[in-house]
Short mmCIF file of C-alpha atoms in Angstrom, two decimals:
data_model
loop_
_atom_site.label_atom_id
_atom_site.label_comp_id
_atom_site.label_asym_id
_atom_site.label_seq_id
_atom_site.Cartn_x
_atom_site.Cartn_y
_atom_site.Cartn_z
CA MET A 1 131.31 -51.87 117.69
CA SER A 2 133.11 -55.16 117.12
CA LEU A 3 136.91 -55.30 116.83
CA LYS A 4 136.60 -56.44 113.22
CA ASN A 5 134.40 -53.50 112.23
CA LEU A 6 136.56 -51.05 114.18
CA LYS A 7 139.66 -52.28 112.36
CA ARG A 8 137.94 -51.71 109.05
CA MET A 9 136.85 -48.23 110.11
CA LEU A 10 140.38 -47.32 111.11
CA GLY A 11 141.78 -48.38 107.78
CA LEU A 12 143.53 -51.61 108.69
CA SER A 13 142.31 -53.48 105.61
CA ARG A 14 143.74 -52.68 102.21
CA GLU A 15 140.76 -50.67 100.92
CA PHE A 16 140.71 -48.47 104.03
CA ASN A 17 144.47 -48.12 104.43
CA GLN A 18 144.46 -44.45 103.44
CA GLY A 19 144.85 -41.06 105.07
CA ARG A 20 146.85 -39.88 108.09
CA LYS A 21 146.60 -41.76 111.37
CA LEU A 22 148.19 -40.96 114.72
CA VAL A 23 148.91 -44.14 116.70
CA VAL A 24 149.80 -43.97 120.41
CA ASN A 25 151.25 -46.97 122.24
CA CYS A 26 151.33 -46.72 126.06
CA GLU A 27 153.46 -49.13 128.11
CA LYS A 28 154.86 -49.21 131.65
CA LEU A 29 158.28 -47.78 130.80
CA GLU A 30 157.67 -45.77 127.65
CA THR A 31 155.08 -44.14 125.42
CA ARG A 32 155.44 -44.21 121.63
CA MET A 33 153.79 -42.08 118.97
CA ALA A 34 153.70 -42.93 115.26
CA MET A 35 152.25 -40.87 112.42
CA VAL A 36 151.24 -43.12 109.54
CA GLU A 37 150.30 -41.72 106.14
CA ASP A 38 148.71 -44.11 103.63
CA GLY A 39 150.21 -46.98 105.57
CA VAL A 40 153.75 -45.51 105.58
CA LEU A 41 155.46 -44.46 108.83
CA GLU A 42 156.26 -40.72 108.65
CA GLU A 43 156.87 -39.65 112.27
CA TYR A 44 158.09 -41.67 115.23
CA THR A 45 158.71 -40.43 118.78
CA ILE A 46 159.57 -42.18 122.04
CA GLU A 47 159.29 -40.85 125.59
CA ARG A 48 160.44 -42.88 128.58
CA ILE A 49 159.41 -42.51 132.20
CA ASN A 50 162.77 -41.08 133.27
CA ASP A 51 162.91 -38.43 130.50
CA ASP A 52 163.18 -34.88 131.88
CA ARG A 53 161.23 -33.16 129.05
CA LEU A 54 163.65 -30.24 129.18
CA VAL A 55 163.22 -28.70 125.72
CA GLY A 56 160.50 -26.06 125.91
CA SER A 57 160.43 -26.05 129.72
CA ILE A 58 160.89 -22.73 131.54
CA PHE A 59 163.13 -22.30 134.61
CA LYS A 60 163.95 -19.60 137.09
CA GLY A 61 167.71 -20.08 137.26
CA ARG A 62 170.71 -18.47 138.89
CA VAL A 63 173.78 -17.26 136.98
CA LYS A 64 176.77 -19.25 138.26
CA ASN A 65 179.62 -17.77 136.23
CA ILE A 66 180.27 -15.65 133.15
CA GLU A 67 182.78 -16.65 130.47
CA GLN A 68 183.79 -13.54 128.51
CA GLY A 69 185.88 -15.59 126.08
CA LEU A 70 182.87 -17.71 125.11
CA LYS A 71 180.51 -14.71 125.31
CA ALA A 72 178.29 -16.88 127.44
CA MET A 73 177.17 -17.55 130.97
CA PHE A 74 176.35 -20.77 132.79
CA VAL A 75 173.04 -20.91 134.65
CA ASP A 76 172.09 -23.28 137.45
CA ILE A 77 168.61 -24.68 136.71
CA GLY A 78 168.72 -27.49 139.26
CA PHE A 79 170.41 -30.21 137.20
CA GLU A 80 173.87 -31.75 137.36
CA LYS A 81 175.03 -29.78 134.30
CA ASN A 82 174.56 -26.02 134.22
CA ALA A 83 172.69 -24.56 131.27
CA PHE A 84 174.58 -22.64 128.57
CA LEU A 85 173.25 -19.12 127.86
CA HIS A 86 174.98 -17.29 125.03
CA PHE A 87 175.02 -13.48 125.29
CA TRP A 88 173.00 -13.20 122.06
CA ASP A 89 170.34 -15.49 123.52
CA ALA A 90 170.15 -13.21 126.56
CA ILE A 91 169.30 -10.09 124.55
CA PRO A 92 165.55 -9.46 124.74
CA ALA A 93 164.19 -10.21 121.26
CA ALA A 94 161.90 -7.18 121.38
CA LEU A 95 164.96 -4.92 121.46
CA ASP A 96 166.80 -6.77 118.71
CA GLY A 97 164.24 -7.31 115.93
CA GLY A 98 164.73 -9.98 113.28
CA MET A 99 161.17 -11.11 112.54
CA GLU A 100 158.34 -10.12 110.21
CA GLU A 101 156.42 -7.46 112.10
CA ILE A 102 152.76 -6.52 111.79
CA GLN A 103 151.89 -3.07 113.07
CA ARG A 104 148.47 -3.13 114.65
CA GLY A 105 146.30 -0.05 114.60
CA GLY A 106 149.02 2.02 112.95
CA ARG A 107 150.57 2.86 116.32
CA PRO A 108 154.28 3.77 116.06
CA LYS A 109 156.39 1.79 118.51
CA ALA A 110 158.42 3.67 121.05
CA LYS A 111 162.12 3.50 120.41
CA LYS A 112 164.09 1.65 123.04
CA LYS A 113 167.75 1.67 123.81
CA ARG A 114 169.51 -1.01 121.81
CA ILE A 115 171.13 -3.63 124.02
CA THR A 116 174.29 -5.37 122.80
CA SER A 117 176.24 -8.37 124.05
CA ARG A 118 178.56 -6.00 125.97
CA ASP A 119 175.67 -5.04 128.23
CA ILE A 120 174.72 -8.61 129.21
CA PRO A 121 177.26 -9.16 132.06
CA SER A 122 175.98 -6.02 133.79
CA ILE A 123 172.33 -6.99 133.27
CA TYR A 124 172.85 -10.56 134.50
CA PRO A 125 175.84 -10.54 136.91
CA ALA A 126 176.95 -13.74 138.64
CA GLY A 127 174.44 -14.66 141.34
CA SER A 128 171.51 -12.93 139.68
CA GLU A 129 168.26 -14.70 138.88
CA VAL A 130 167.05 -15.10 135.31
CA LEU A 131 163.97 -16.63 133.68
CA ILE A 132 165.05 -18.84 130.80
CA GLN A 133 163.63 -21.45 128.44
CA VAL A 134 165.47 -24.56 127.23
CA THR A 135 165.94 -24.53 123.46
CA LYS A 136 168.20 -27.59 123.14
CA GLY A 137 168.50 -30.56 125.46
CA PRO A 138 171.80 -31.94 126.81
CA ILE A 139 173.68 -33.86 124.11
CA GLY A 140 176.70 -35.95 125.06
CA THR A 141 178.86 -33.98 127.48
CA LYS A 142 177.16 -30.65 126.71
CA GLY A 143 174.55 -29.21 129.03
CA PRO A 144 171.22 -27.78 127.86
CA ARG A 145 171.16 -24.55 125.85
CA VAL A 146 168.75 -21.83 127.00
CA THR A 147 167.40 -18.41 126.03
CA THR A 148 165.68 -15.49 127.77
CA ASN A 149 163.37 -15.10 124.75
CA ILE A 150 160.45 -17.03 126.21
CA SER A 151 157.79 -18.45 123.87
CA LEU A 152 154.73 -20.49 124.80
CA PRO A 153 153.36 -22.64 121.95
CA GLY A 154 149.64 -23.28 121.76
CA ARG A 155 147.56 -25.04 119.15
CA TYR A 156 147.33 -22.12 116.71
CA LEU A 157 149.41 -19.38 118.37
CA VAL A 158 152.81 -18.93 119.97
CA LEU A 159 152.77 -16.37 122.78
CA MET A 160 155.92 -14.29 123.30
CA PRO A 161 155.61 -12.56 126.68
CA TYR A 162 158.78 -10.43 126.27
CA ASN A 163 158.41 -9.62 122.59
CA GLU A 164 155.99 -7.04 121.15
CA GLN A 165 156.20 -8.31 117.58
CA PHE A 166 153.42 -10.07 115.70
CA GLY A 167 154.05 -12.54 112.89
CA ILE A 168 152.72 -15.36 110.75
CA SER A 169 154.55 -18.62 110.05
CA ARG A 170 156.57 -18.43 106.83
CA LYS A 171 155.11 -21.80 105.83
CA VAL A 172 151.77 -20.04 105.23
CA ASP A 173 152.67 -18.90 101.73
CA ASP A 174 149.25 -18.01 100.28
CA PRO A 175 149.10 -14.15 100.12
CA LYS A 176 145.28 -14.08 100.53
CA GLU A 177 145.42 -16.34 103.58
CA ARG A 178 148.18 -14.25 105.13
CA GLN A 179 146.09 -11.13 104.62
CA ARG A 180 143.07 -12.82 106.24
CA LEU A 181 145.15 -13.90 109.23
CA ARG A 182 146.53 -10.37 109.61
CA LYS A 183 142.98 -9.03 109.92
CA ILE A 184 142.20 -11.64 112.58
CA MET A 185 145.36 -10.72 114.45
CA GLU A 186 144.20 -7.08 114.57
CA LYS A 187 141.17 -8.23 116.57
CA LEU A 188 143.06 -10.23 119.20
CA THR A 189 143.39 -8.66 122.63
CA VAL A 190 147.05 -9.23 123.44
CA PRO A 191 148.42 -7.62 126.64
CA GLU A 192 150.78 -4.67 126.23
CA GLY A 193 154.38 -5.70 125.78
CA MET A 194 153.54 -9.16 124.43
CA GLY A 195 153.41 -10.56 120.92
CA VAL A 196 152.13 -13.62 119.10
CA ILE A 197 153.01 -15.72 116.06
CA MET A 198 150.36 -17.61 114.12
CA ARG A 199 151.43 -21.21 113.50
CA THR A 200 151.08 -23.04 110.19
CA VAL A 201 147.98 -24.90 111.43
CA ALA A 202 146.24 -21.52 111.80
CA THR A 203 145.42 -21.69 108.10
CA GLY A 204 141.65 -21.57 107.58
CA LYS A 205 140.79 -21.03 111.27
CA ARG A 206 138.32 -18.46 112.54
CA LEU A 207 138.70 -15.78 115.20
CA ARG A 208 137.10 -17.91 117.93
CA HIS A 209 139.84 -20.55 117.62
CA PHE A 210 142.55 -17.93 118.30
CA VAL A 211 140.66 -16.26 121.15
CA ARG A 212 140.30 -19.60 122.93
CA ASP A 213 143.94 -20.51 122.33
CA LEU A 214 145.22 -17.12 123.52
CA SER A 215 143.17 -17.39 126.71
CA VAL A 216 144.81 -20.74 127.60
CA LEU A 217 148.30 -19.37 126.87
CA LEU A 218 147.75 -16.30 129.04
CA GLU A 219 146.63 -18.54 131.93
CA ASP A 220 149.84 -20.59 131.54
CA TRP A 221 151.92 -17.41 131.56
CA GLN A 222 150.21 -16.16 134.72
CA ALA A 223 151.15 -19.43 136.45
CA ILE A 224 154.76 -18.96 135.31
CA GLU A 225 154.78 -15.39 136.66
CA ASN A 226 153.49 -16.63 140.01
CA ALA A 227 156.22 -19.28 140.21
CA LYS A 228 158.84 -16.70 139.29
CA ALA A 229 157.67 -14.35 142.04
CA ASN A 230 157.12 -16.85 144.84
CA LYS A 231 159.66 -19.68 144.41
CA PRO A 232 163.44 -19.49 144.98
CA ALA A 233 165.86 -20.31 142.16
CA PRO A 234 166.56 -22.81 140.74
CA VAL A 235 163.00 -23.97 140.04
CA CYS A 236 160.98 -25.22 137.08
CA ALA A 237 158.25 -22.65 136.40
CA PHE A 238 156.72 -24.52 133.45
CA GLN A 239 157.33 -28.04 132.20
CA GLU A 240 156.81 -28.95 128.59
CA PRO A 241 153.84 -31.38 128.27
CA ASP A 242 154.54 -35.09 127.96
CA LEU A 243 154.36 -36.92 124.63
CA VAL A 244 150.59 -37.39 124.86
CA GLY A 245 150.04 -33.68 125.52
CA ARG A 246 152.44 -32.64 122.75
CA SER A 247 150.76 -35.03 120.31
CA VAL A 248 147.39 -33.40 120.93
CA ARG A 249 148.86 -29.90 120.67
CA ASP A 250 151.17 -30.37 117.67
CA PHE A 251 149.99 -33.38 115.67
CA LEU A 252 146.21 -33.60 116.10
CA THR A 253 145.53 -31.24 113.19
CA GLU A 254 142.72 -31.10 110.63
CA ASP A 255 144.56 -33.36 108.18
CA VAL A 256 144.71 -36.22 110.73
CA ASP A 257 141.86 -38.64 110.04
CA GLU A 258 142.06 -40.88 113.11
CA VAL A 259 143.86 -41.16 116.44
CA ILE A 260 144.30 -44.72 117.70
CA CYS A 261 145.42 -45.44 121.26
CA ASP A 262 145.83 -48.81 122.99
CA SER A 263 145.16 -47.33 126.44
CA GLU A 264 141.58 -46.38 127.30
CA GLU A 265 142.79 -44.11 130.10
CA THR A 266 145.17 -42.27 127.76
CA ALA A 267 142.47 -42.01 125.06
CA ASP A 268 140.13 -40.36 127.60
CA ARG A 269 142.90 -37.96 128.62
CA MET A 270 143.56 -37.04 124.97
CA ARG A 271 139.85 -36.28 124.51
CA GLU A 272 139.93 -34.02 127.57
CA LEU A 273 142.97 -32.16 126.18
CA ALA A 274 141.38 -31.84 122.73
CA ALA A 275 137.92 -30.76 123.92
CA PRO A 276 138.78 -27.09 124.66
CA ILE A 277 140.58 -26.84 121.32
CA SER A 278 138.29 -28.66 118.90
CA LYS A 279 135.20 -30.83 119.39
CA ARG A 280 135.81 -32.29 115.94
CA SER A 281 139.32 -33.36 116.89
CA MET A 282 138.01 -34.95 120.08
CA ARG A 283 135.71 -37.22 118.06
CA LYS A 284 138.67 -38.56 116.04
CA ILE A 285 140.23 -40.22 119.10
CA HIS A 286 139.52 -43.95 119.51
CA HIS A 287 140.64 -46.63 121.91
CA LEU A 288 141.63 -49.86 120.16
CA SER A 289 142.24 -53.08 122.08
CA THR A 290 144.25 -55.56 120.01
CA PRO A 291 145.23 -59.20 120.70
CA GLY A 292 148.93 -58.34 120.44
CA PRO A 293 150.98 -55.12 120.68
CA ILE A 294 149.24 -52.41 118.67
CA PHE A 295 152.32 -51.49 116.60
CA ASP A 296 152.61 -55.13 115.53
CA GLU A 297 148.92 -55.37 114.65
CA LEU A 298 149.07 -52.23 112.50
CA GLY A 299 152.30 -53.17 110.73
CA ILE A 300 154.26 -50.30 112.29
CA GLU A 301 156.85 -52.31 114.24
CA LYS A 302 158.36 -53.83 111.09
CA GLN A 303 158.60 -50.38 109.48
CA ILE A 304 160.43 -49.09 112.56
CA ALA A 305 162.92 -51.97 112.42
CA ASP A 306 163.50 -51.46 108.68
CA ALA A 307 163.93 -47.69 109.06
CA PHE A 308 166.81 -47.91 111.51
CA HIS A 309 169.12 -50.11 109.49
CA ARG A 310 172.34 -48.60 108.17
CA GLN A 311 171.23 -49.62 104.70
CA VAL A 312 167.73 -48.47 103.69
CA TRP A 313 166.18 -49.86 100.51
CA LEU A 314 164.09 -47.74 98.13
CA LYS A 315 161.05 -48.95 96.20
CA CYS A 316 162.86 -48.42 92.89
CA GLY A 317 165.57 -50.91 93.90
CA GLY A 318 168.18 -48.37 94.95
CA TYR A 319 169.32 -47.93 98.52
CA LEU A 320 170.75 -45.45 101.02
CA VAL A 321 173.69 -45.94 103.38
CA ILE A 322 173.35 -43.68 106.43
CA ASP A 323 176.25 -43.06 108.84
CA GLU A 324 176.26 -40.82 111.91
CA THR A 325 179.61 -39.30 112.86
CA GLU A 326 180.69 -36.65 115.36
CA ALA A 327 180.94 -33.97 112.68
CA MET A 328 178.04 -34.80 110.38
CA ILE A 329 175.55 -37.30 109.03
CA THR A 330 176.53 -38.75 105.68
CA VAL A 331 174.12 -40.40 103.24
CA ASP A 332 175.30 -42.30 100.18
CA VAL A 333 172.80 -42.99 97.38
CA ASN A 334 173.29 -46.12 95.23
CA THR A 335 171.36 -47.55 92.26
CA GLY A 336 171.43 -51.05 93.77
CA ARG A 337 169.03 -53.34 91.91
CA ASN A 338 167.53 -50.54 89.83
CA ARG A 339 168.62 -51.61 86.35
CA GLY A 340 165.26 -51.76 84.54
CA SER A 341 165.18 -48.52 82.54
CA LYS A 342 166.92 -48.29 79.16
CA ASN A 343 167.26 -44.53 79.69
CA VAL A 344 170.08 -44.45 82.21
CA GLU A 345 169.84 -40.72 82.96
CA LYS A 346 166.10 -41.03 83.63
CA MET A 347 166.70 -44.01 85.92
CA ILE A 348 169.37 -42.11 87.87
CA THR A 349 167.13 -39.07 88.29
CA GLU A 350 164.18 -41.18 89.46
CA THR A 351 166.42 -42.95 91.98
CA ASN A 352 167.78 -39.64 93.28
CA VAL A 353 164.30 -38.10 93.60
CA GLU A 354 163.05 -41.09 95.59
CA ALA A 355 166.25 -40.99 97.66
CA ALA A 356 165.73 -37.28 98.46
CA GLU A 357 162.21 -37.99 99.73
CA GLU A 358 163.44 -40.93 101.81
CA VAL A 359 166.34 -38.94 103.28
CA ALA A 360 163.91 -36.26 104.51
CA ARG A 361 161.75 -39.01 106.05
CA GLN A 362 164.72 -40.73 107.68
CA LEU A 363 165.93 -37.51 109.29
CA ARG A 364 162.54 -37.12 110.97
CA LEU A 365 162.23 -40.78 111.98
CA ARG A 366 165.72 -40.99 113.47
CA ASN A 367 165.54 -37.45 114.90
CA ILE A 368 169.05 -36.71 113.69
CA GLY A 369 170.32 -33.22 113.06
CA GLY A 370 173.32 -31.00 112.55
CA LEU A 371 175.20 -31.02 109.25
CA VAL A 372 173.92 -33.55 106.71
CA VAL A 373 175.72 -34.35 103.44
CA VAL A 374 173.95 -36.45 100.78
CA ASP A 375 176.06 -37.99 98.02
CA PHE A 376 173.60 -38.43 95.13
CA ILE A 377 174.31 -40.45 92.01
CA ASP A 378 176.01 -38.14 89.49
CA MET A 379 173.58 -36.32 87.17
CA LYS A 380 174.74 -34.42 84.09
CA GLY A 381 171.72 -32.18 83.55
CA ARG A 382 171.08 -29.14 85.74
CA LYS A 383 167.36 -29.71 85.19
CA ASP A 384 167.61 -33.15 86.82
CA GLN A 385 169.54 -31.70 89.76
CA GLN A 386 166.82 -29.08 90.25
CA ALA A 387 164.17 -31.82 90.28
CA VAL A 388 166.00 -33.60 93.12
CA TYR A 389 166.46 -30.32 95.00
CA ARG A 390 162.74 -29.50 94.71
CA ALA A 391 161.78 -32.99 95.90
CA MET A 392 163.95 -32.54 99.00
CA LYS A 393 162.56 -29.06 99.73
CA GLU A 394 158.96 -30.23 99.32
CA ARG A 395 159.43 -33.24 101.59
CA LEU A 396 161.15 -31.18 104.27
CA LYS A 397 158.03 -29.00 104.62
CA ARG A 398 156.61 -31.77 106.79
CA ASP A 399 159.50 -31.46 109.24
CA LYS A 400 158.76 -29.43 112.36
CA ALA A 401 162.51 -28.92 112.93
CA LYS A 402 164.15 -26.02 111.09
CA THR A 403 166.07 -27.07 108.00
CA GLN A 404 168.26 -25.34 105.44
CA VAL A 405 169.18 -26.94 102.10
CA LEU A 406 171.77 -25.94 99.52
CA HIS A 407 171.68 -26.82 95.84
CA ILE A 408 173.59 -29.86 94.60
CA SER A 409 177.26 -29.03 94.09
CA GLN A 410 179.42 -29.88 91.09
CA LEU A 411 180.61 -32.95 92.99
CA GLY A 412 177.05 -34.26 93.29
CA LEU A 413 176.79 -33.41 97.00
CA MET A 414 173.84 -31.77 98.71
CA GLU A 415 174.61 -30.02 101.99
CA MET A 416 171.89 -29.28 104.51
CA THR A 417 171.36 -28.60 108.19
CA ARG A 418 168.59 -29.78 110.48
CA GLN A 419 167.82 -28.30 113.87
CA ARG A 420 169.07 -30.59 116.61
CA LEU A 421 166.99 -30.28 119.77
CA HIS A 422 167.50 -33.70 121.34
CA GLU A 423 169.83 -36.65 121.12
CA SER A 424 169.10 -38.83 118.11
CA LEU A 425 166.70 -41.74 118.50
CA SER A 426 169.58 -44.20 118.14
CA ASP A 427 171.24 -42.63 121.20
CA THR A 428 167.97 -43.16 123.09
CA LEU A 429 167.53 -46.77 121.99
CA TYR A 430 171.10 -48.05 121.99
CA ASP A 431 174.16 -48.06 124.24
CA ARG A 432 177.64 -47.83 122.77
CA CYS A 433 179.00 -51.33 122.13
CA PRO A 434 181.37 -52.22 124.99
CA TYR A 435 183.27 -54.54 122.68
CA CYS A 436 184.12 -52.30 119.72
CA SER A 437 183.54 -48.94 121.55
CA GLY A 438 181.37 -47.72 118.71
CA ASN A 439 183.91 -48.37 115.94
CA GLY A 440 181.87 -51.16 114.40
CA LYS A 441 185.09 -53.12 113.81
CA ILE A 442 187.59 -55.16 115.82
CA LYS A 443 191.05 -56.40 114.90
CA SER A 444 191.25 -59.64 112.94
CA THR A 445 192.79 -62.78 114.44
CA MET A 446 195.69 -62.38 112.01
CA SER A 447 196.33 -58.83 113.28
CA MET A 448 196.31 -60.11 116.87
CA SER A 449 198.75 -62.89 115.97
CA VAL A 450 201.09 -60.34 114.36
CA GLU A 451 200.95 -58.12 117.46
CA LEU A 452 201.61 -61.09 119.75
CA GLN A 453 204.66 -62.22 117.75
CA ARG A 454 205.97 -58.65 117.64
CA THR A 455 205.66 -58.37 121.44
CA LEU A 456 207.31 -61.75 122.03
CA THR A 457 210.20 -60.73 119.77
CA GLY A 458 210.68 -57.67 121.96
CA LEU A 459 210.62 -59.75 125.13
CA ILE A 460 213.20 -62.26 123.87
CA GLY A 461 216.61 -61.29 125.17
CA LYS A 462 215.29 -59.20 128.06
CA GLN A 463 216.83 -60.19 131.36
CA GLY A 464 214.53 -61.62 133.98
CA ILE A 465 211.95 -62.87 131.48
CA GLY A 466 211.63 -66.63 131.88
CA ASP A 467 208.69 -68.93 131.25
CA LEU A 468 205.59 -67.10 130.04
CA VAL A 469 201.84 -67.88 130.19
CA ILE A 470 200.04 -66.07 127.37
CA VAL A 471 196.25 -65.66 127.68
CA VAL A 472 194.29 -64.89 124.51
CA HIS A 473 190.74 -65.03 123.19
CA PRO A 474 189.64 -68.51 121.89
CA GLU A 475 189.38 -67.23 118.31
CA VAL A 476 192.97 -65.97 118.47
CA MET A 477 194.01 -69.29 120.02
CA ASP A 478 192.56 -71.17 117.03
CA ARG A 479 194.70 -69.05 114.71
CA LEU A 480 197.86 -69.67 116.80
CA ARG A 481 197.31 -73.43 116.90
CA SER A 482 196.71 -73.81 113.20
CA GLU A 483 198.21 -71.28 110.77
CA ASP A 484 200.89 -69.70 112.98
CA SER A 485 202.08 -72.64 115.10
CA ASP A 486 205.42 -72.96 113.26
CA LEU A 487 206.18 -69.27 113.75
CA LEU A 488 205.61 -69.53 117.50
CA VAL A 489 207.82 -72.62 117.74
CA GLU A 490 210.57 -70.65 116.01
CA LEU A 491 210.18 -67.79 118.52
CA GLU A 492 210.32 -70.20 121.46
CA ARG A 493 213.63 -71.66 120.17
CA ARG A 494 215.15 -68.18 120.33
CA HIS A 495 213.88 -67.67 123.88
CA THR A 496 215.48 -69.20 126.97
CA GLY A 497 212.10 -69.83 128.56
CA ARG A 498 208.93 -71.65 127.57
CA PHE A 499 205.64 -70.28 126.11
CA THR A 500 202.35 -71.67 127.44
CA PHE A 501 199.13 -70.51 125.74
CA ARG A 502 195.71 -70.40 127.38
CA SER A 503 192.36 -69.19 126.11
CA ASP A 504 189.80 -67.13 128.03
CA PRO A 505 186.35 -66.64 126.41
CA THR A 506 185.57 -63.72 128.76
CA GLN A 507 188.55 -61.78 127.46
CA HIS A 508 188.25 -59.15 124.71
CA ARG A 509 189.56 -60.39 121.37
CA GLU A 510 191.99 -57.48 121.18
CA GLN A 511 193.39 -58.19 124.65
CA ILE A 512 196.50 -60.32 125.33
CA LYS A 513 197.80 -61.02 128.84
CA TYR A 514 201.42 -61.97 129.52
CA LEU A 515 201.88 -63.73 132.87
CA ASP A 516 205.04 -64.79 134.69
CA ALA A 517 204.76 -68.59 134.84
CA ALA A 518 206.60 -68.73 138.15
CA GLY A 519 204.67 -66.14 140.15
CA GLY A 520 201.52 -65.79 138.05
CA GLU A 521 201.83 -62.01 138.03
CA GLU A 522 200.96 -60.09 134.87
CA ILE A 523 203.92 -58.57 133.08
CA LYS A 524 203.27 -54.88 132.32
CA LEU A 525 204.66 -53.98 128.93
#
């Protein structure tokens, strides 16, 4: 098939630019995955060659120390920073409950002694070995967070080796479908002491899909058990698949129309991974060789650049301003250029609804989490506020991270949380600015001139201070030579010594050096 015809088949022309497409870009240092829906970027993930792929990985670790005050222990898993295991995350989930349970065969479950956080230090004393799974990667100065409640995700099922409960994803909300899946679950042969959860993509699947998936998961668990028994701690017993493997497992679902990859080798590997799961999915995977970078050819690169600006424009003419802080992510919604409607309240509601949908998309694209506060444009009607709330809830259903949303408050604020598993994408892509140290601002030349004059005033009259050489940034020097020259002359008249100014372009604009003209040594203030 020619490149031109293949492009048309994959929806690169306007009439075919429809449906959901998974695009994979493979390069020497990183692999990128983009989910595009009707030409709009909806998911974006990067994995670089030095990434540890910690989240989801399973380790046999060793308890280093127990902190009773924190109700936590620190576990050595072979990395520079020890993992953080809270006592509640060390309680076996099967003994603690907290999930929808499906009794199979009407068999009553044997009652077990309830374990509390007080029992954890005696169960896992310092020096003991423990099998744990990473639930949150290291962020900033914090080490990874782990749990003893192991879960192995497959395509349609999640296997829980230490949990005897059986459940169905809450996102499957059709009562008839839930009932059908319960009947299928009754037929699965799950080993004693283990449980499974049916994922959202299980909707509409037949028994054979689950049997095949369960078989693969049990093989993975057997390999983990072997590593646990035969290898000394600390050791990685199971590593979470790379981005290509996760894309096949989590994103290559029935609603994906095409998978496009610029690497023939990677495309072949994706077909091999998809073959045991679904022959139909395997046939969706295509290799596409393009003259330039594939994300440029498909119009994805520009969308990525636009999505990561502080100011994000909406189709209606409004815009968002997104700021990440230590405590929370704040989003401000503005009407911007949206002035067309005569009905102001209707225009405000439409802007807020579009903003809610875009906020949900931006959270996924940027992979940001924690506490999020959205400042919507004030709406008088409760009905309009509900419409915005429903739009946000509906859009968040696409998010694989756990989210919780509160209704809009009287101040027009919507508070929400999003599960934070990794550092945000901006932390992956960018280093903190060495010039402004992340503030985004530096002192003006006028401020630097004021500080310099204040310091010189303090030095005047001090004994032992003679001629001075003052080194400043060139931009500050321009200010001193022009607008503030008379003020400096006045200061020099009051001083017994002489001021000599020099500029240094390599010097930070907020830095001023005071040197002794005689010896050349810097005067420490």
